Short mmCIF file of N, CA and C in Angstrom, two decimals:
data_model
loop_
_atom_site.label_atom_id
_atom_site.label_comp_id
_atom_site.label_asym_id
_atom_site.label_seq_id
_atom_site.Cartn_x
_atom_site.Cartn_y
_atom_site.Cartn_z
N UNK A 876 35.63 115.85 6.71
CA UNK A 876 34.69 116.46 5.81
C UNK A 876 34.39 117.90 6.23
N UNK A 877 34.21 118.11 7.51
CA UNK A 877 33.93 119.45 8.02
C UNK A 877 35.07 120.40 7.69
N UNK A 878 36.31 119.92 7.81
CA UNK A 878 37.46 120.77 7.49
C UNK A 878 37.46 121.19 6.03
N UNK A 879 37.01 120.32 5.13
CA UNK A 879 36.92 120.67 3.71
C UNK A 879 35.92 121.80 3.49
N UNK A 880 34.79 121.73 4.18
CA UNK A 880 33.77 122.78 4.07
C UNK A 880 34.32 124.10 4.57
N UNK A 881 34.98 124.05 5.72
CA UNK A 881 35.58 125.27 6.29
C UNK A 881 36.66 125.81 5.36
N UNK A 882 37.49 124.91 4.82
CA UNK A 882 38.56 125.33 3.90
C UNK A 882 37.98 126.02 2.67
N UNK A 883 36.88 125.50 2.14
CA UNK A 883 36.22 126.14 0.98
C UNK A 883 35.77 127.55 1.32
N UNK A 884 35.21 127.73 2.52
CA UNK A 884 34.73 129.05 2.93
C UNK A 884 35.89 130.04 3.04
N UNK A 885 36.97 129.59 3.66
CA UNK A 885 38.14 130.48 3.78
C UNK A 885 38.71 130.80 2.40
N UNK A 886 38.77 129.80 1.52
CA UNK A 886 39.28 130.02 0.16
C UNK A 886 38.41 131.03 -0.58
N UNK A 887 37.11 130.91 -0.43
CA UNK A 887 36.19 131.83 -1.11
C UNK A 887 36.38 133.24 -0.57
N UNK A 888 36.50 133.38 0.74
CA UNK A 888 36.71 134.70 1.34
C UNK A 888 38.01 135.33 0.85
N UNK A 889 39.06 134.53 0.79
CA UNK A 889 40.35 135.02 0.30
C UNK A 889 40.24 135.43 -1.16
N UNK A 890 39.60 134.59 -1.96
CA UNK A 890 39.45 134.86 -3.39
C UNK A 890 38.67 136.16 -3.61
N UNK A 891 37.63 136.37 -2.83
CA UNK A 891 36.81 137.57 -2.97
C UNK A 891 37.51 138.82 -2.45
N UNK A 892 38.60 138.65 -1.72
CA UNK A 892 39.35 139.78 -1.18
C UNK A 892 40.48 140.26 -2.09
N UNK A 893 40.65 139.61 -3.23
CA UNK A 893 41.73 139.99 -4.14
C UNK A 893 41.58 141.44 -4.59
N UNK A 894 42.73 142.08 -4.78
CA UNK A 894 42.76 143.46 -5.27
C UNK A 894 43.62 143.51 -6.53
N UNK A 895 43.71 144.68 -7.11
CA UNK A 895 44.54 144.83 -8.32
C UNK A 895 46.00 144.53 -8.01
N UNK A 896 46.48 144.95 -6.82
CA UNK A 896 47.89 144.72 -6.46
C UNK A 896 48.13 143.28 -6.04
N UNK A 897 47.13 142.70 -5.39
CA UNK A 897 47.29 141.34 -4.88
C UNK A 897 46.51 140.39 -5.79
N UNK A 898 47.16 140.02 -6.86
CA UNK A 898 46.52 139.22 -7.89
C UNK A 898 46.37 137.76 -7.45
N UNK A 899 45.52 137.06 -8.17
CA UNK A 899 45.30 135.64 -7.89
C UNK A 899 46.62 134.87 -7.88
N UNK A 900 47.42 135.07 -8.94
CA UNK A 900 48.67 134.31 -9.07
C UNK A 900 49.64 134.62 -7.94
N UNK A 901 49.75 135.88 -7.57
CA UNK A 901 50.68 136.25 -6.50
C UNK A 901 50.26 135.62 -5.18
N UNK A 902 48.97 135.72 -4.86
CA UNK A 902 48.48 135.14 -3.61
C UNK A 902 48.65 133.62 -3.62
N UNK A 903 48.34 133.00 -4.76
CA UNK A 903 48.51 131.54 -4.87
C UNK A 903 49.96 131.15 -4.61
N UNK A 904 50.88 131.86 -5.24
CA UNK A 904 52.30 131.54 -5.09
C UNK A 904 52.78 131.75 -3.66
N UNK A 905 52.32 132.82 -3.03
CA UNK A 905 52.72 133.08 -1.64
C UNK A 905 52.16 132.03 -0.69
N UNK A 906 50.90 131.66 -0.88
CA UNK A 906 50.32 130.61 -0.04
C UNK A 906 51.02 129.28 -0.26
N UNK A 907 51.31 128.97 -1.51
CA UNK A 907 52.01 127.71 -1.82
C UNK A 907 53.39 127.70 -1.17
N UNK A 908 54.05 128.83 -1.18
CA UNK A 908 55.35 128.93 -0.52
C UNK A 908 55.25 128.70 0.97
N UNK A 909 54.20 129.24 1.58
CA UNK A 909 54.03 129.06 3.02
C UNK A 909 53.66 127.61 3.35
N UNK A 910 52.82 126.99 2.50
CA UNK A 910 52.49 125.57 2.69
C UNK A 910 53.76 124.73 2.61
N UNK A 911 54.60 125.03 1.63
CA UNK A 911 55.85 124.29 1.48
C UNK A 911 56.76 124.49 2.70
N UNK A 912 56.82 125.71 3.19
CA UNK A 912 57.62 126.00 4.40
C UNK A 912 57.12 125.17 5.58
N UNK A 913 55.81 125.08 5.75
CA UNK A 913 55.26 124.30 6.86
C UNK A 913 55.55 122.81 6.68
N UNK A 914 55.60 122.33 5.44
CA UNK A 914 55.96 120.92 5.20
C UNK A 914 57.41 120.66 5.56
N UNK A 915 58.28 121.58 5.15
CA UNK A 915 59.72 121.42 5.40
C UNK A 915 60.06 121.58 6.88
N UNK A 916 59.44 122.55 7.50
CA UNK A 916 59.76 122.89 8.90
C UNK A 916 58.66 122.37 9.81
N UNK A 917 58.75 121.10 10.16
CA UNK A 917 57.72 120.47 10.98
C UNK A 917 57.58 121.14 12.35
N UNK A 918 58.70 121.64 12.89
CA UNK A 918 58.62 122.32 14.18
C UNK A 918 57.76 123.58 14.08
N UNK A 919 57.93 124.32 13.00
CA UNK A 919 57.14 125.53 12.78
C UNK A 919 55.66 125.17 12.65
N UNK A 920 55.37 124.16 11.86
CA UNK A 920 54.00 123.71 11.69
C UNK A 920 53.39 123.28 13.03
N UNK A 921 54.13 122.49 13.77
CA UNK A 921 53.66 122.04 15.08
C UNK A 921 53.42 123.20 16.03
N UNK A 922 54.30 124.18 15.98
CA UNK A 922 54.18 125.36 16.83
C UNK A 922 52.91 126.14 16.50
N UNK A 923 52.69 126.41 15.21
CA UNK A 923 51.55 127.22 14.80
C UNK A 923 50.22 126.50 14.99
N UNK A 924 50.25 125.17 14.97
CA UNK A 924 49.02 124.39 15.12
C UNK A 924 48.75 123.98 16.57
N UNK A 925 49.69 124.25 17.46
CA UNK A 925 49.55 123.84 18.86
C UNK A 925 48.54 124.74 19.58
N UNK A 926 47.40 124.17 20.01
CA UNK A 926 46.38 124.98 20.67
C UNK A 926 46.77 125.43 22.08
N UNK A 927 47.82 124.84 22.64
CA UNK A 927 48.24 125.18 24.00
C UNK A 927 49.10 126.45 24.05
N UNK A 928 49.64 126.84 22.90
CA UNK A 928 50.52 128.00 22.88
C UNK A 928 49.73 129.29 22.67
N UNK A 929 50.26 130.37 23.24
CA UNK A 929 49.62 131.68 23.14
C UNK A 929 49.56 132.16 21.69
N UNK A 930 48.42 132.74 21.35
CA UNK A 930 48.27 133.30 20.00
C UNK A 930 49.24 134.46 19.77
N UNK A 931 49.51 135.24 20.80
CA UNK A 931 50.40 136.39 20.64
C UNK A 931 51.80 135.96 20.24
N UNK A 932 52.26 134.83 20.77
CA UNK A 932 53.58 134.33 20.40
C UNK A 932 53.59 133.86 18.94
N UNK A 933 52.51 133.23 18.52
CA UNK A 933 52.40 132.77 17.14
C UNK A 933 52.35 133.97 16.19
N UNK A 934 51.62 135.00 16.57
CA UNK A 934 51.51 136.21 15.75
C UNK A 934 52.88 136.86 15.60
N UNK A 935 53.62 136.95 16.70
CA UNK A 935 54.97 137.54 16.65
C UNK A 935 55.88 136.77 15.72
N UNK A 936 55.80 135.45 15.79
CA UNK A 936 56.62 134.61 14.92
C UNK A 936 56.24 134.84 13.45
N UNK A 937 54.94 134.86 13.17
CA UNK A 937 54.50 135.09 11.80
C UNK A 937 54.94 136.46 11.30
N UNK A 938 54.80 137.48 12.12
CA UNK A 938 55.19 138.83 11.70
C UNK A 938 56.67 138.90 11.37
N UNK A 939 57.50 138.17 12.12
CA UNK A 939 58.94 138.16 11.79
C UNK A 939 59.18 137.42 10.46
N UNK A 940 58.38 136.37 10.21
CA UNK A 940 58.48 135.67 8.92
C UNK A 940 58.04 136.57 7.77
N UNK A 941 56.98 137.33 7.98
CA UNK A 941 56.48 138.23 6.95
C UNK A 941 57.55 139.26 6.57
N UNK A 942 58.24 139.75 7.56
CA UNK A 942 59.28 140.75 7.30
C UNK A 942 60.39 140.15 6.42
N UNK A 943 60.69 138.88 6.62
CA UNK A 943 61.75 138.23 5.85
C UNK A 943 61.30 137.84 4.44
N UNK A 944 60.02 137.46 4.31
CA UNK A 944 59.55 136.94 3.02
C UNK A 944 59.01 138.03 2.10
N UNK A 945 58.59 139.14 2.65
CA UNK A 945 58.03 140.20 1.82
C UNK A 945 56.70 139.83 1.21
N UNK A 946 55.94 138.99 1.89
CA UNK A 946 54.63 138.58 1.36
C UNK A 946 53.64 139.74 1.40
N UNK A 947 52.59 139.62 0.61
CA UNK A 947 51.60 140.70 0.48
C UNK A 947 50.81 140.86 1.77
N UNK A 948 50.24 142.04 1.93
CA UNK A 948 49.46 142.30 3.14
C UNK A 948 48.23 141.41 3.20
N UNK A 949 47.63 141.07 2.05
CA UNK A 949 46.47 140.19 2.05
C UNK A 949 46.83 138.81 2.59
N UNK A 950 47.92 138.26 2.12
CA UNK A 950 48.36 136.94 2.59
C UNK A 950 48.74 137.02 4.07
N UNK A 951 49.42 138.08 4.47
CA UNK A 951 49.78 138.24 5.88
C UNK A 951 48.53 138.27 6.76
N UNK A 952 47.56 139.09 6.38
CA UNK A 952 46.32 139.18 7.17
C UNK A 952 45.58 137.84 7.19
N UNK A 953 45.61 137.14 6.06
CA UNK A 953 44.92 135.86 5.98
C UNK A 953 45.58 134.83 6.91
N UNK A 954 46.90 134.76 6.89
CA UNK A 954 47.61 133.81 7.77
C UNK A 954 47.40 134.16 9.23
N UNK A 955 47.38 135.43 9.54
CA UNK A 955 47.11 135.85 10.93
C UNK A 955 45.68 135.45 11.33
N UNK A 956 44.75 135.57 10.41
CA UNK A 956 43.37 135.14 10.69
C UNK A 956 43.33 133.65 10.99
N UNK A 957 44.05 132.85 10.20
CA UNK A 957 44.09 131.41 10.45
C UNK A 957 44.65 131.10 11.83
N UNK A 958 45.67 131.84 12.23
CA UNK A 958 46.24 131.64 13.57
C UNK A 958 45.20 132.04 14.63
N UNK A 959 44.58 133.18 14.42
CA UNK A 959 43.57 133.68 15.37
C UNK A 959 42.43 132.69 15.55
N UNK A 960 41.99 132.09 14.45
CA UNK A 960 40.86 131.16 14.49
C UNK A 960 41.28 129.71 14.71
N UNK A 961 42.58 129.51 14.92
CA UNK A 961 43.14 128.16 15.13
C UNK A 961 42.80 127.23 13.96
N UNK A 962 43.11 127.72 12.75
CA UNK A 962 42.80 126.97 11.54
C UNK A 962 44.03 126.78 10.64
N UNK A 963 45.22 126.92 11.16
CA UNK A 963 46.43 126.80 10.35
C UNK A 963 46.51 125.43 9.68
N UNK A 964 46.00 124.42 10.36
CA UNK A 964 46.09 123.06 9.81
C UNK A 964 45.29 122.86 8.53
N UNK A 965 44.37 123.77 8.20
CA UNK A 965 43.60 123.62 6.96
C UNK A 965 44.19 124.43 5.80
N UNK A 966 45.34 125.04 6.02
CA UNK A 966 45.93 125.91 5.00
C UNK A 966 46.11 125.20 3.66
N UNK A 967 46.57 123.97 3.68
CA UNK A 967 46.79 123.25 2.42
C UNK A 967 45.47 123.04 1.68
N UNK A 968 44.41 122.69 2.40
CA UNK A 968 43.09 122.52 1.79
C UNK A 968 42.55 123.85 1.28
N UNK A 969 42.81 124.92 2.01
CA UNK A 969 42.40 126.25 1.56
C UNK A 969 43.08 126.58 0.23
N UNK A 970 44.37 126.31 0.15
CA UNK A 970 45.12 126.57 -1.09
C UNK A 970 44.52 125.78 -2.25
N UNK A 971 44.21 124.52 -2.02
CA UNK A 971 43.62 123.68 -3.08
C UNK A 971 42.31 124.29 -3.58
N UNK A 972 41.44 124.69 -2.68
CA UNK A 972 40.15 125.26 -3.07
C UNK A 972 40.30 126.65 -3.68
N UNK A 973 41.27 127.40 -3.21
CA UNK A 973 41.56 128.72 -3.79
C UNK A 973 41.98 128.57 -5.25
N UNK A 974 42.84 127.61 -5.52
CA UNK A 974 43.30 127.36 -6.90
C UNK A 974 42.11 126.94 -7.77
N UNK A 975 41.24 126.09 -7.25
CA UNK A 975 40.07 125.66 -8.01
C UNK A 975 39.15 126.84 -8.33
N UNK A 976 38.97 127.76 -7.37
CA UNK A 976 38.16 128.96 -7.62
C UNK A 976 38.77 129.82 -8.72
N UNK A 977 40.08 129.95 -8.69
CA UNK A 977 40.77 130.73 -9.73
C UNK A 977 40.62 130.10 -11.09
N UNK A 978 40.75 128.79 -11.15
CA UNK A 978 40.59 128.10 -12.43
C UNK A 978 39.17 128.25 -12.95
N UNK A 979 38.22 128.10 -12.05
CA UNK A 979 36.81 128.23 -12.44
C UNK A 979 36.53 129.64 -12.97
N UNK A 980 37.06 130.65 -12.31
CA UNK A 980 36.80 132.03 -12.74
C UNK A 980 37.44 132.33 -14.10
N UNK A 981 38.49 131.60 -14.43
CA UNK A 981 39.19 131.79 -15.70
C UNK A 981 38.73 130.79 -16.77
N UNK A 982 37.72 129.99 -16.42
CA UNK A 982 37.20 128.98 -17.34
C UNK A 982 38.29 127.97 -17.74
N UNK A 983 39.05 127.56 -16.73
CA UNK A 983 40.11 126.57 -16.92
C UNK A 983 39.68 125.27 -16.24
N UNK A 984 39.83 124.18 -16.96
CA UNK A 984 39.44 122.89 -16.42
C UNK A 984 40.67 122.01 -16.19
N UNK A 985 40.97 121.73 -14.92
CA UNK A 985 42.05 120.77 -14.67
C UNK A 985 41.54 119.36 -14.94
N UNK A 986 42.28 118.60 -15.71
CA UNK A 986 41.88 117.23 -16.02
C UNK A 986 43.03 116.28 -15.71
N UNK A 987 42.65 115.07 -15.36
CA UNK A 987 43.62 114.01 -15.13
C UNK A 987 43.37 112.95 -16.19
N UNK A 988 44.39 112.66 -16.97
CA UNK A 988 44.29 111.68 -18.05
C UNK A 988 45.13 110.47 -17.68
N UNK A 989 44.48 109.31 -17.64
CA UNK A 989 45.19 108.06 -17.36
C UNK A 989 45.22 107.23 -18.62
N UNK A 990 46.39 106.68 -18.91
CA UNK A 990 46.56 105.83 -20.09
C UNK A 990 47.53 104.70 -19.73
N UNK A 991 47.46 103.58 -20.48
CA UNK A 991 48.36 102.46 -20.16
C UNK A 991 49.81 102.73 -20.54
N UNK A 992 50.02 103.62 -21.52
CA UNK A 992 51.36 103.98 -21.99
C UNK A 992 51.45 105.50 -22.10
N UNK A 993 52.65 106.05 -22.11
CA UNK A 993 52.78 107.50 -22.28
C UNK A 993 52.20 107.95 -23.62
N UNK A 994 51.51 109.09 -23.61
CA UNK A 994 50.98 109.65 -24.85
C UNK A 994 52.05 110.49 -25.54
N UNK A 995 52.02 110.50 -26.86
CA UNK A 995 52.94 111.36 -27.61
C UNK A 995 52.44 112.80 -27.52
N UNK A 996 53.29 113.73 -27.89
CA UNK A 996 52.89 115.14 -27.86
C UNK A 996 51.72 115.39 -28.80
N UNK A 997 51.73 114.78 -29.98
CA UNK A 997 50.62 114.98 -30.92
C UNK A 997 49.32 114.40 -30.37
N UNK A 998 49.39 113.26 -29.67
CA UNK A 998 48.19 112.69 -29.04
C UNK A 998 47.67 113.61 -27.93
N UNK A 999 48.59 114.16 -27.16
CA UNK A 999 48.19 115.10 -26.10
C UNK A 999 47.52 116.34 -26.69
N UNK A 1000 48.09 116.87 -27.76
CA UNK A 1000 47.51 118.05 -28.40
C UNK A 1000 46.12 117.76 -28.95
N UNK A 1001 45.95 116.62 -29.61
CA UNK A 1001 44.65 116.25 -30.17
C UNK A 1001 43.63 116.05 -29.05
N UNK A 1002 44.04 115.41 -27.98
CA UNK A 1002 43.14 115.20 -26.84
C UNK A 1002 42.74 116.53 -26.21
N UNK A 1003 43.69 117.44 -26.09
CA UNK A 1003 43.40 118.75 -25.52
C UNK A 1003 42.35 119.48 -26.35
N UNK A 1004 42.47 119.44 -27.66
CA UNK A 1004 41.50 120.09 -28.55
C UNK A 1004 40.09 119.51 -28.31
N UNK A 1005 39.99 118.20 -28.26
CA UNK A 1005 38.70 117.53 -28.06
C UNK A 1005 38.12 117.90 -26.69
N UNK A 1006 38.95 117.84 -25.65
CA UNK A 1006 38.47 118.14 -24.30
C UNK A 1006 38.05 119.60 -24.15
N UNK A 1007 38.80 120.51 -24.77
CA UNK A 1007 38.44 121.92 -24.68
C UNK A 1007 37.09 122.19 -25.35
N UNK A 1008 36.83 121.52 -26.47
CA UNK A 1008 35.52 121.66 -27.12
C UNK A 1008 34.42 121.09 -26.24
N UNK A 1009 34.68 119.94 -25.68
CA UNK A 1009 33.65 119.25 -24.88
C UNK A 1009 33.37 119.97 -23.56
N UNK A 1010 34.42 120.48 -22.91
CA UNK A 1010 34.26 121.13 -21.62
C UNK A 1010 33.94 122.62 -21.73
N UNK A 1011 34.25 123.20 -22.88
CA UNK A 1011 33.92 124.61 -23.09
C UNK A 1011 34.88 125.59 -22.45
N UNK A 1012 36.13 125.23 -22.36
CA UNK A 1012 37.14 126.12 -21.78
C UNK A 1012 38.53 125.55 -21.99
N UNK A 1013 39.50 126.24 -21.41
CA UNK A 1013 40.89 125.79 -21.52
C UNK A 1013 41.14 124.60 -20.59
N UNK A 1014 41.92 123.67 -21.06
CA UNK A 1014 42.22 122.45 -20.30
C UNK A 1014 43.67 122.49 -19.83
N UNK A 1015 43.86 122.15 -18.56
CA UNK A 1015 45.20 121.94 -18.00
C UNK A 1015 45.26 120.47 -17.60
N UNK A 1016 45.98 119.69 -18.40
CA UNK A 1016 45.98 118.24 -18.22
C UNK A 1016 47.19 117.77 -17.42
N UNK A 1017 46.92 116.80 -16.59
CA UNK A 1017 47.97 116.08 -15.87
C UNK A 1017 47.88 114.64 -16.35
N UNK A 1018 48.99 114.11 -16.84
CA UNK A 1018 49.00 112.78 -17.43
C UNK A 1018 49.60 111.77 -16.47
N UNK A 1019 48.91 110.62 -16.37
CA UNK A 1019 49.38 109.53 -15.50
C UNK A 1019 49.39 108.23 -16.30
N UNK A 1020 50.33 107.40 -15.96
CA UNK A 1020 50.41 106.06 -16.56
C UNK A 1020 49.71 105.10 -15.60
N UNK A 1021 48.76 104.34 -16.13
CA UNK A 1021 48.03 103.35 -15.33
C UNK A 1021 48.13 102.01 -16.05
N UNK A 1022 49.10 101.18 -15.65
CA UNK A 1022 49.30 99.90 -16.33
C UNK A 1022 48.12 98.95 -16.22
N UNK A 1023 47.19 99.22 -15.29
CA UNK A 1023 46.02 98.34 -15.16
C UNK A 1023 45.04 98.53 -16.32
N UNK A 1024 45.18 99.64 -17.05
CA UNK A 1024 44.34 99.86 -18.23
C UNK A 1024 44.88 99.02 -19.38
N UNK A 1025 44.00 98.31 -20.05
CA UNK A 1025 44.43 97.47 -21.18
C UNK A 1025 44.72 98.36 -22.38
N UNK A 1026 43.90 99.35 -22.57
CA UNK A 1026 44.03 100.29 -23.68
C UNK A 1026 43.04 101.41 -23.49
N UNK A 1027 43.14 102.44 -24.30
CA UNK A 1027 42.23 103.57 -24.21
C UNK A 1027 42.65 104.56 -23.15
N UNK A 1028 41.71 105.43 -22.77
CA UNK A 1028 41.99 106.51 -21.81
C UNK A 1028 40.88 106.62 -20.79
N UNK A 1029 41.25 107.15 -19.62
CA UNK A 1029 40.27 107.56 -18.62
C UNK A 1029 40.59 109.01 -18.31
N UNK A 1030 39.56 109.88 -18.41
CA UNK A 1030 39.75 111.30 -18.19
C UNK A 1030 38.81 111.76 -17.08
N UNK A 1031 39.38 112.48 -16.09
CA UNK A 1031 38.58 113.03 -14.99
C UNK A 1031 38.77 114.54 -14.95
N UNK A 1032 37.66 115.25 -14.80
CA UNK A 1032 37.70 116.69 -14.61
C UNK A 1032 36.62 117.03 -13.60
N UNK A 1033 37.04 117.27 -12.36
CA UNK A 1033 36.06 117.54 -11.31
C UNK A 1033 35.17 116.33 -11.14
N UNK A 1034 33.87 116.54 -11.31
CA UNK A 1034 32.92 115.44 -11.18
C UNK A 1034 32.62 114.77 -12.52
N UNK A 1035 33.22 115.28 -13.59
CA UNK A 1035 33.02 114.70 -14.92
C UNK A 1035 34.04 113.58 -15.14
N UNK A 1036 33.54 112.47 -15.67
CA UNK A 1036 34.38 111.29 -15.85
C UNK A 1036 34.11 110.70 -17.22
N UNK A 1037 35.15 110.59 -18.05
CA UNK A 1037 35.05 109.96 -19.37
C UNK A 1037 35.86 108.68 -19.33
N UNK A 1038 35.19 107.56 -19.54
CA UNK A 1038 35.90 106.28 -19.52
C UNK A 1038 35.94 105.72 -20.93
N UNK A 1039 37.06 105.93 -21.59
CA UNK A 1039 37.28 105.41 -22.94
C UNK A 1039 38.23 104.24 -22.92
N UNK A 1040 38.38 103.61 -21.76
CA UNK A 1040 39.29 102.47 -21.65
C UNK A 1040 38.64 101.22 -22.23
N UNK A 1041 39.45 100.26 -22.58
CA UNK A 1041 38.95 98.98 -23.09
C UNK A 1041 38.08 98.32 -22.03
N UNK A 1042 38.55 98.33 -20.78
CA UNK A 1042 37.78 97.72 -19.69
C UNK A 1042 36.42 98.41 -19.55
N UNK A 1043 36.40 99.73 -19.70
CA UNK A 1043 35.14 100.47 -19.62
C UNK A 1043 34.19 100.10 -20.74
N UNK A 1044 34.73 99.94 -21.94
CA UNK A 1044 33.91 99.55 -23.09
C UNK A 1044 33.34 98.14 -22.90
N UNK A 1045 34.16 97.24 -22.38
CA UNK A 1045 33.69 95.86 -22.12
C UNK A 1045 32.59 95.88 -21.06
N UNK A 1046 32.78 96.67 -20.00
CA UNK A 1046 31.78 96.77 -18.94
C UNK A 1046 30.45 97.32 -19.49
N UNK A 1047 30.51 98.35 -20.35
CA UNK A 1047 29.29 98.92 -20.92
C UNK A 1047 28.61 97.92 -21.86
N UNK A 1048 29.41 97.16 -22.62
CA UNK A 1048 28.86 96.12 -23.51
C UNK A 1048 28.14 95.06 -22.68
N UNK A 1049 28.76 94.64 -21.59
CA UNK A 1049 28.16 93.64 -20.70
C UNK A 1049 26.84 94.16 -20.14
N UNK A 1050 26.81 95.41 -19.70
CA UNK A 1050 25.58 96.00 -19.16
C UNK A 1050 24.48 96.01 -20.22
N UNK A 1051 24.84 96.34 -21.45
CA UNK A 1051 23.87 96.36 -22.54
C UNK A 1051 23.30 94.97 -22.79
N UNK A 1052 24.17 93.97 -22.82
CA UNK A 1052 23.74 92.59 -23.06
C UNK A 1052 22.83 92.12 -21.93
N UNK A 1053 23.19 92.44 -20.68
CA UNK A 1053 22.36 92.04 -19.54
C UNK A 1053 20.99 92.71 -19.61
N UNK A 1054 20.95 93.99 -19.95
CA UNK A 1054 19.67 94.71 -20.06
C UNK A 1054 18.80 94.09 -21.15
N UNK A 1055 19.41 93.82 -22.30
CA UNK A 1055 18.65 93.22 -23.40
C UNK A 1055 18.15 91.83 -23.02
N UNK A 1056 18.98 91.08 -22.32
CA UNK A 1056 18.59 89.74 -21.90
C UNK A 1056 17.44 89.82 -20.90
N UNK A 1057 17.52 90.75 -19.96
CA UNK A 1057 16.44 90.94 -18.98
C UNK A 1057 15.16 91.37 -19.68
N UNK A 1058 15.31 92.24 -20.68
CA UNK A 1058 14.14 92.74 -21.41
C UNK A 1058 13.46 91.59 -22.18
N UNK A 1059 14.26 90.71 -22.77
CA UNK A 1059 13.72 89.57 -23.50
C UNK A 1059 12.99 88.62 -22.58
N UNK A 1060 13.56 88.40 -21.38
CA UNK A 1060 12.93 87.49 -20.42
C UNK A 1060 11.62 88.07 -19.90
N UNK A 1061 11.55 89.38 -19.77
CA UNK A 1061 10.31 90.01 -19.29
C UNK A 1061 9.24 89.98 -20.35
N UNK A 1062 9.66 89.99 -21.60
CA UNK A 1062 8.71 89.98 -22.72
C UNK A 1062 8.03 88.63 -22.90
N UNK A 1063 8.58 87.58 -22.35
CA UNK A 1063 8.01 86.23 -22.53
C UNK A 1063 6.87 85.99 -21.60
#
């Protein structure tokens, strides 16, 4: 949990450091590329995250990587800061929070839509229109198949949750019946 809080702070600092040349998209893509490199090259990840190794050696390695990748000076300085502060292991979480800050600033809502069967393109378009009206911004939907759903949809966007599934409707009906039954018993 503490790492998530720290990652949010680093993401916010990076986001607030953006310039005209170093746009949100460019920085996001460069960070994502570096995260992918660390996933592929476990030795590199282990080296950069090893607290026993000298920071100067890690900095030299990063600087040689920067020369090969042509990454922006903002991303270079940010990665060097993570090495200096021994926070390389939170880079993936930083990227996640950085992307969320960018979406928030652009009034974009990432949503996850779960359905028992694949939705058609026309169903996806209609759902997008409804969600954009309800959320008040542009929607970027990720669709998942959840065979445990009998029917309907479940939509998540951040802390907002819409349960339009059959199971959800049955659960709400049951709660209503129980409340009414309790109310009747109290009235006697």
